[in-house]
Amino acid sequence: MADGDATSEYERILAENARYTEAFDGSKLEAAPLSGLAIITCMDARISVEQALGLRIGDAHVIRNAGGLATDDAIRSLIVSQELLGTDEVIVIGHTYCGLAGIDDDAIATRLASRTGRRLDLALGGFADVEDAILASVERLRTHPWIRRVPVHGLLFDVRTGRLTEIA
């Protein structure tokens, strides 16, 4: 995207925000979600968590990252969500056709090192099977010493149909 395109998109977003503030009615909402629900899901732009789950602003904490994985940073956010804001249920949502499915972390690290001259000290989290990745994240949360013993569920979002399927 050219700088001009990025600037015009940025300007469009600011204009949309100005329209949004004209009818904004969220000033009475609290940081704690009304449902007590925390959701970890992928950053994929095809997933509208609120629409897919019938949520409104203020209903849930939504923690997004590449792959919707229970990474250390997602766990950090979940600890804050539970300890400071009272969430008492967790949903992990993965999705079909995820960009992390089948990627080779080592190949990307090599490509980045070649381009930058620096070694990548970060796991990207590539996985072979999205359902296995969901189950691994659910298990990590259920057994993590700093995560409260609350219900933790795994769901698969189909990006072609919008359907959620429970992964047990």
Coordinates of N, CA and C in Angstrom, one line a residue:
M1 N 0.8 -1.2 0.0 CA 0.0 0.0 0.0 C 0.9 1.2 0.0
A2 N 0.6 2.2 -0.9 CA 1.4 3.4 -1.0 C 1.1 4.3 0.2
D3 N 2.0 5.2 0.5 CA 1.8 6.1 1.7 C 0.5 6.9 1.5
G4 N 0.2 7.3 0.3 CA -1.1 8.0 0.0 C -2.3 7.2 0.4
D5 N -2.2 5.9 0.0 CA -3.3 5.0 0.3 C -3.5 4.9 1.8
A6 N -2.4 4.7 2.5 CA -2.4 4.5 4.0 C -3.0 5.8 4.6
T7 N -2.5 6.9 4.2 CA -3.0 8.2 4.7 C -4.5 8.3 4.5
S8 N -5.0 8.0 3.3 CA -6.4 8.1 3.0 C -7.2 7.1 3.9
E9 N -6.7 6.0 4.1 CA -7.4 5.0 5.0 C -7.4 5.5 6.4
Y10 N -6.3 6.1 6.9 CA -6.2 6.6 8.2 C -7.2 7.8 8.4
E11 N -7.3 8.6 7.4 CA -8.2 9.7 7.4 C -9.7 9.2 7.4
R12 N -9.9 8.2 6.7 CA -11.3 7.6 6.7 C -11.6 7.1 8.1
I13 N -10.7 6.4 8.7 CA -10.9 5.9 10.1 C -11.2 7.0 11.0
L14 N -10.5 8.1 11.0 CA -10.7 9.3 11.9 C -12.1 9.9 11.6
A15 N -12.5 10.0 10.3 CA -13.8 10.5 10.0 C -14.9 9.6 10.6
E16 N -14.7 8.3 10.4 CA -15.7 7.3 11.0 C -15.8 7.4 12.5
N17 N -14.6 7.7 13.2 CA -14.6 7.9 14.6 C -15.4 9.1 15.0
A18 N -15.3 10.2 14.2 CA -16.0 11.4 14.5 C -17.5 11.1 14.4
R19 N -18.0 10.3 13.4 CA -19.4 10.0 13.4 C -19.8 9.1 14.5
Y20 N -18.9 8.2 14.9 CA -19.2 7.3 16.0 C -19.4 8.0 17.3
T21 N -18.6 9.0 17.6 CA -18.7 9.8 18.8 C -20.0 10.6 18.9
E22 N -20.6 10.9 17.8 CA -21.8 11.7 17.8 C -22.9 10.9 18.5
A23 N -22.9 9.5 18.4 CA -24.0 8.7 19.0 C -23.4 7.8 20.1
F24 N -22.2 8.1 20.6 CA -21.6 7.2 21.6 C -22.4 7.2 22.9
D25 N -22.6 6.0 23.4 CA -23.4 5.8 24.6 C -22.8 4.8 25.5
G26 N -21.4 4.7 25.5 CA -20.8 3.7 26.4 C -20.1 4.3 27.6
S27 N -20.4 5.5 27.9 CA -19.7 6.1 29.1 C -20.0 5.5 30.4
K28 N -21.1 4.8 30.5 CA -21.5 4.2 31.8 C -21.0 2.7 31.9
L29 N -20.4 2.2 30.9 CA -19.8 0.8 30.9 C -18.6 0.8 31.8
E30 N -18.4 -0.4 32.4 CA -17.2 -0.6 33.3 C -16.2 -1.4 32.5
A31 N -15.0 -1.5 33.0 CA -14.0 -2.3 32.3 C -14.2 -3.8 32.4
A32 N -14.9 -4.2 33.5 CA -15.2 -5.6 33.7 C -16.4 -6.0 32.8
P33 N -16.2 -7.1 32.1 CA -17.3 -7.5 31.1 C -18.5 -7.9 31.8
L34 N -19.7 -7.5 31.3 CA -21.0 -7.9 31.9 C -21.2 -9.4 32.0
S35 N -20.7 -10.1 31.0 CA -21.0 -11.6 31.0 C -20.0 -12.4 31.8
G36 N -18.9 -11.7 32.2 CA -17.8 -12.5 32.9 C -17.0 -13.3 32.0
L37 N -17.1 -13.1 30.7 CA -16.5 -13.9 29.7 C -15.2 -13.3 29.1
A38 N -14.2 -14.1 29.0 CA -13.0 -13.7 28.3 C -12.8 -14.6 27.1
I39 N -12.4 -14.0 25.9 CA -12.3 -14.8 24.7 C -10.9 -14.6 24.1
I40 N -10.3 -15.7 23.8 CA -9.0 -15.6 23.1 C -9.3 -16.1 21.7
T41 N -9.0 -15.2 20.7 CA -9.2 -15.6 19.3 C -8.2 -15.0 18.4
C42 N -8.2 -15.4 17.1 CA -7.3 -14.9 16.2 C -7.5 -13.5 15.8
M43 N -6.5 -12.8 15.3 CA -6.6 -11.5 14.8 C -7.1 -11.4 13.4
D44 N -7.4 -12.5 12.8 CA -7.9 -12.6 11.4 C -9.1 -11.6 11.2
A45 N -9.0 -10.8 10.2 CA -10.0 -9.8 9.9 C -11.4 -10.4 9.5
R46 N -11.5 -11.7 9.2 CA -12.7 -12.3 8.8 C -13.6 -12.6 10.0
I47 N -13.0 -12.5 11.2 CA -13.8 -12.9 12.4 C -14.3 -11.7 13.2
S48 N -15.6 -11.6 13.2 CA -16.3 -10.6 14.0 C -16.8 -11.3 15.2
V49 N -16.0 -11.3 16.3 CA -16.4 -12.0 17.5 C -17.7 -11.6 18.0
E50 N -17.9 -10.3 18.1 CA -19.2 -9.8 18.7 C -20.4 -10.3 17.9
Q51 N -20.3 -10.2 16.6 CA -21.4 -10.6 15.7 C -21.6 -12.1 15.8
A52 N -20.5 -12.9 15.8 CA -20.6 -14.4 15.8 C -21.2 -14.9 17.1
L53 N -21.0 -14.2 18.2 CA -21.4 -14.7 19.5 C -22.6 -13.9 20.0
G54 N -23.1 -12.9 19.3 CA -24.2 -12.1 19.7 C -23.9 -11.2 20.9
L55 N -22.7 -10.7 20.9 CA -22.2 -9.9 22.0 C -22.3 -8.4 21.7
R56 N -22.5 -7.6 22.7 CA -22.4 -6.1 22.5 C -21.2 -5.6 23.2
I57 N -20.9 -4.3 23.0 CA -19.8 -3.7 23.6 C -20.0 -3.8 25.1
G58 N -19.0 -4.1 25.8 CA -19.1 -4.3 27.3 C -19.4 -5.7 27.8
D59 N -19.7 -6.6 26.8 CA -20.1 -7.9 27.3 C -18.9 -8.8 27.6
A60 N -17.8 -8.7 26.9 CA -16.7 -9.7 27.1 C -15.4 -9.0 26.8
H61 N -14.3 -9.6 27.4 CA -13.0 -9.2 27.0 C -12.6 -10.1 25.8
V62 N -12.1 -9.5 24.8 CA -11.6 -10.2 23.6 C -10.1 -10.0 23.4
I63 N -9.4 -11.0 23.5 CA -7.9 -11.0 23.4 C -7.6 -11.7 22.1
R64 N -6.9 -10.9 21.2 CA -6.6 -11.4 19.9 C -5.1 -11.4 19.6
N65 N -4.7 -12.5 18.9 CA -3.4 -12.6 18.5 C -3.4 -13.6 17.3
A66 N -2.2 -13.6 16.6 CA -2.1 -14.5 15.4 C -2.3 -16.0 15.9
G67 N -3.4 -16.6 15.3 CA -3.7 -18.0 15.6 C -4.6 -18.2 16.8
G68 N -4.9 -17.2 17.5 CA -5.8 -17.3 18.7 C -5.3 -18.3 19.7
L69 N -4.0 -18.2 19.9 CA -3.2 -19.1 20.8 C -3.1 -18.6 22.2
A70 N -3.0 -19.5 23.2 CA -2.8 -19.2 24.6 C -1.3 -18.9 24.8
T71 N -0.8 -17.8 24.2 CA 0.6 -17.5 24.3 C 0.8 -16.8 25.7
D72 N 2.1 -16.6 26.0 CA 2.4 -15.9 27.3 C 1.7 -14.5 27.4
D73 N 1.6 -13.8 26.3 CA 1.0 -12.5 26.4 C -0.5 -12.6 26.5
A74 N -1.1 -13.6 25.8 CA -2.6 -13.8 26.0 C -2.9 -14.2 27.4
I75 N -2.0 -15.0 28.0 CA -2.2 -15.4 29.4 C -2.0 -14.2 30.3
R76 N -1.1 -13.3 30.0 CA -0.9 -12.1 30.8 C -2.2 -11.3 30.8
S77 N -2.8 -11.1 29.7 CA -4.1 -10.4 29.6 C -5.2 -11.1 30.3
L78 N -5.2 -12.4 30.2 CA -6.2 -13.2 30.9 C -6.1 -13.1 32.4
I79 N -4.9 -13.1 32.9 CA -4.6 -12.9 34.3 C -5.2 -11.6 34.8
V80 N -5.0 -10.5 34.0 CA -5.5 -9.2 34.4 C -7.1 -9.3 34.3
S81 N -7.6 -9.9 33.3 CA -9.0 -10.1 33.1 C -9.7 -10.8 34.3
Q82 N -9.0 -11.9 34.8 CA -9.6 -12.6 35.9 C -9.3 -11.9 37.2
E83 N -8.1 -11.5 37.5 CA -7.7 -11.0 38.8 C -8.2 -9.6 39.1
L84 N -8.3 -8.8 38.1 CA -8.7 -7.4 38.3 C -10.1 -7.1 37.9
L85 N -10.6 -7.9 36.9 CA -11.9 -7.5 36.3 C -12.9 -8.7 36.4
G86 N -12.6 -9.8 37.1 CA -13.6 -10.7 37.5 C -14.1 -11.7 36.5
T87 N -13.4 -11.9 35.4 CA -14.0 -12.9 34.4 C -13.9 -14.3 35.0
D88 N -14.9 -15.1 34.6 CA -15.0 -16.4 35.3 C -15.3 -17.5 34.2
E89 N -15.1 -17.2 33.0 CA -15.3 -18.2 31.9 C -14.4 -17.8 30.7
V90 N -13.8 -18.8 30.0 CA -12.9 -18.5 28.9 C -13.3 -19.3 27.7
I91 N -13.3 -18.7 26.5 CA -13.5 -19.4 25.3 C -12.3 -19.1 24.4
V92 N -11.7 -20.2 23.8 CA -10.6 -20.1 22.8 C -11.3 -20.4 21.5
I93 N -11.1 -19.5 20.5 CA -11.7 -19.6 19.2 C -10.6 -19.6 18.2
G94 N -10.4 -20.8 17.5 CA -9.6 -20.9 16.3 C -10.5 -20.8 15.1
H95 N -9.9 -20.9 13.9 CA -10.7 -20.8 12.7 C -10.1 -21.6 11.5
T96 N -11.0 -21.9 10.6 CA -10.5 -22.6 9.4 C -9.7 -21.6 8.6
Y97 N -8.8 -22.2 7.8 CA -8.0 -21.5 6.8 C -7.1 -20.4 7.5
C98 N -6.6 -20.7 8.7 CA -5.8 -19.8 9.5 C -4.4 -19.7 8.8
G99 N -3.9 -18.5 8.8 CA -2.6 -18.3 8.2 C -1.4 -19.0 8.9
L100 N -1.6 -19.3 10.2 CA -0.5 -20.0 10.9 C -0.5 -21.5 10.7
A101 N -1.6 -22.0 10.1 CA -1.7 -23.5 9.8 C -0.7 -23.8 8.8
G102 N 0.2 -24.7 9.1 CA 1.2 -25.2 8.2 C 2.4 -24.3 8.0
I103 N 2.6 -23.2 8.7 CA 3.8 -22.4 8.5 C 5.0 -23.0 9.2
D104 N 6.1 -22.7 8.7 CA 7.4 -23.2 9.2 C 8.0 -22.1 9.9
D105 N 8.0 -22.1 11.3 CA 8.6 -21.0 12.1 C 10.1 -20.8 11.7
D106 N 10.8 -21.9 11.5 CA 12.2 -21.8 11.2 C 12.5 -21.1 9.9
A107 N 11.7 -21.5 8.9 CA 11.8 -20.8 7.6 C 11.6 -19.3 7.6
I108 N 10.6 -18.9 8.4 CA 10.3 -17.5 8.5 C 11.4 -16.8 9.3
A109 N 11.9 -17.5 10.4 CA 13.0 -16.9 11.1 C 14.2 -16.7 10.3
T110 N 14.5 -17.7 9.4 CA 15.7 -17.6 8.5 C 15.5 -16.5 7.5
R111 N 14.3 -16.3 7.0 CA 14.0 -15.2 6.1 C 14.2 -13.9 6.7
L112 N 13.7 -13.8 8.0 CA 13.8 -12.5 8.7 C 15.3 -12.2 9.0
A113 N 16.0 -13.2 9.4 CA 17.4 -13.0 9.7 C 18.2 -12.6 8.4
S114 N 17.8 -13.2 7.3 CA 18.5 -12.8 6.0 C 18.2 -11.4 5.7
R115 N 16.9 -10.9 5.9 CA 16.5 -9.6 5.6 C 17.1 -8.5 6.6
T116 N 17.1 -8.9 7.8 CA 17.4 -7.9 8.9 C 18.8 -8.1 9.5
G117 N 19.4 -9.2 9.3 CA 20.7 -9.5 10.0 C 20.5 -9.8 11.5
R118 N 19.3 -10.0 11.9 CA 19.0 -10.3 13.3 C 18.3 -11.6 13.4
R119 N 18.6 -12.4 14.5 CA 17.9 -13.6 14.8 C 16.5 -13.4 15.4
L120 N 15.5 -14.0 15.0 CA 14.2 -13.9 15.6 C 14.1 -14.7 16.9
D121 N 13.9 -14.0 18.0 CA 13.8 -14.7 19.3 C 12.4 -14.8 19.8
L122 N 11.6 -15.2 18.9 CA 10.1 -15.3 19.1 C 9.5 -16.4 18.4
A123 N 8.7 -17.2 19.1 CA 8.0 -18.3 18.4 C 6.8 -17.7 17.7
L124 N 6.6 -18.0 16.5 CA 5.4 -17.5 15.7 C 4.2 -18.4 16.0
G125 N 4.4 -19.6 16.4 CA 3.3 -20.5 16.8 C 2.6 -21.2 15.7
G126 N 3.3 -21.5 14.6 CA 2.8 -22.3 13.5 C 2.3 -23.6 14.0
F127 N 1.3 -24.2 13.4 CA 0.7 -25.5 13.8 C 0.3 -26.2 12.6
A128 N 0.2 -27.5 12.7 CA -0.2 -28.4 11.6 C -1.8 -28.5 11.5
D129 N -2.4 -28.5 12.7 CA -3.9 -28.8 12.7 C -4.5 -27.8 13.6
V130 N -5.5 -27.0 13.1 CA -6.1 -26.0 13.9 C -6.9 -26.6 15.1
E131 N -7.6 -27.7 15.0 CA -8.3 -28.3 16.1 C -7.3 -28.7 17.2
D132 N -6.2 -29.3 16.8 CA -5.1 -29.6 17.8 C -4.6 -28.4 18.5
A133 N -4.5 -27.3 17.8 CA -4.0 -26.0 18.3 C -5.0 -25.5 19.3
I134 N -6.3 -25.5 19.0 CA -7.3 -25.1 20.0 C -7.3 -25.9 21.2
L135 N -7.2 -27.3 21.1 CA -7.1 -28.2 22.2 C -5.9 -27.9 23.1
A136 N -4.8 -27.6 22.4 CA -3.5 -27.3 23.2 C -3.7 -26.0 24.0
S137 N -4.3 -25.0 23.4 CA -4.5 -23.8 24.1 C -5.5 -24.0 25.3
V138 N -6.6 -24.7 25.1 CA -7.5 -25.0 26.1 C -6.8 -25.7 27.3
E139 N -6.1 -26.7 26.9 CA -5.3 -27.5 28.0 C -4.3 -26.6 28.7
R140 N -3.6 -25.8 28.0 CA -2.7 -24.9 28.7 C -3.4 -24.0 29.7
L141 N -4.5 -23.4 29.3 CA -5.3 -22.6 30.2 C -5.8 -23.3 31.4
R142 N -6.3 -24.5 31.1 CA -6.9 -25.3 32.2 C -5.9 -25.7 33.3
T143 N -4.6 -25.8 32.9 CA -3.6 -26.3 33.8 C -2.6 -25.3 34.2
H144 N -2.7 -24.1 33.7 CA -1.8 -23.0 34.0 C -1.9 -22.6 35.4
P145 N -0.8 -22.5 36.2 CA -0.9 -22.2 37.6 C -1.5 -20.8 37.9
W146 N -1.4 -19.9 37.0 CA -1.9 -18.6 37.3 C -3.3 -18.3 36.8
I147 N -3.9 -19.2 36.1 CA -5.2 -19.1 35.6 C -6.2 -19.7 36.5
R148 N -7.2 -19.0 36.9 CA -8.2 -19.6 37.8 C -8.9 -20.8 37.2
R149 N -9.3 -21.7 38.0 CA -10.0 -22.9 37.6 C -11.4 -22.6 37.3
V150 N -11.6 -22.1 36.0 CA -12.9 -21.7 35.5 C -13.2 -22.6 34.3
P151 N -14.5 -22.6 33.8 CA -14.7 -23.3 32.5 C -13.9 -22.7 31.4
V152 N -13.3 -23.5 30.6 CA -12.5 -23.1 29.4 C -13.0 -24.0 28.3
H153 N -13.5 -23.3 27.2 CA -14.1 -24.0 26.1 C -13.3 -23.7 24.8
G154 N -13.3 -24.6 23.9 CA -12.7 -24.5 22.6 C -13.7 -24.5 21.5
L155 N -13.6 -23.6 20.6 CA -14.5 -23.5 19.4 C -13.7 -23.3 18.2
L156 N -14.3 -23.8 17.1 CA -13.7 -23.6 15.7 C -14.7 -22.8 14.9
F157 N -14.2 -21.6 14.4 CA -15.0 -20.7 13.6 C -14.7 -21.1 12.1
D158 N -15.8 -21.3 11.4 CA -15.6 -21.6 9.9 C -15.8 -20.3 9.2
V159 N -14.7 -19.8 8.6 CA -14.7 -18.5 7.9 C -15.6 -18.5 6.7
R160 N -16.0 -19.6 6.2 CA -16.8 -19.7 5.0 C -18.3 -19.6 5.4
T161 N -18.7 -20.1 6.5 CA -20.1 -20.2 6.9 C -20.4 -19.4 8.1
G162 N -19.4 -19.0 9.0 CA -19.7 -18.3 10.2 C -20.0 -19.2 11.4
R163 N -20.1 -20.5 11.1 CA -20.6 -21.5 12.1 C -19.5 -21.8 13.1
L164 N -19.9 -21.9 14.4 CA -19.0 -22.3 15.4 C -19.2 -23.7 15.8
T165 N -18.1 -24.5 15.9 CA -18.2 -25.9 16.3 C -17.4 -26.1 17.6
E166 N -18.0 -26.8 18.5 CA -17.3 -27.0 19.8 C -16.2 -28.1 19.5
I167 N -15.0 -27.8 20.1 CA -13.9 -28.7 20.0 C -13.6 -29.3 21.4
A168 N -13.9 -30.6 21.5 CA -13.8 -31.1 22.9 C -12.6 -32.1 22.9

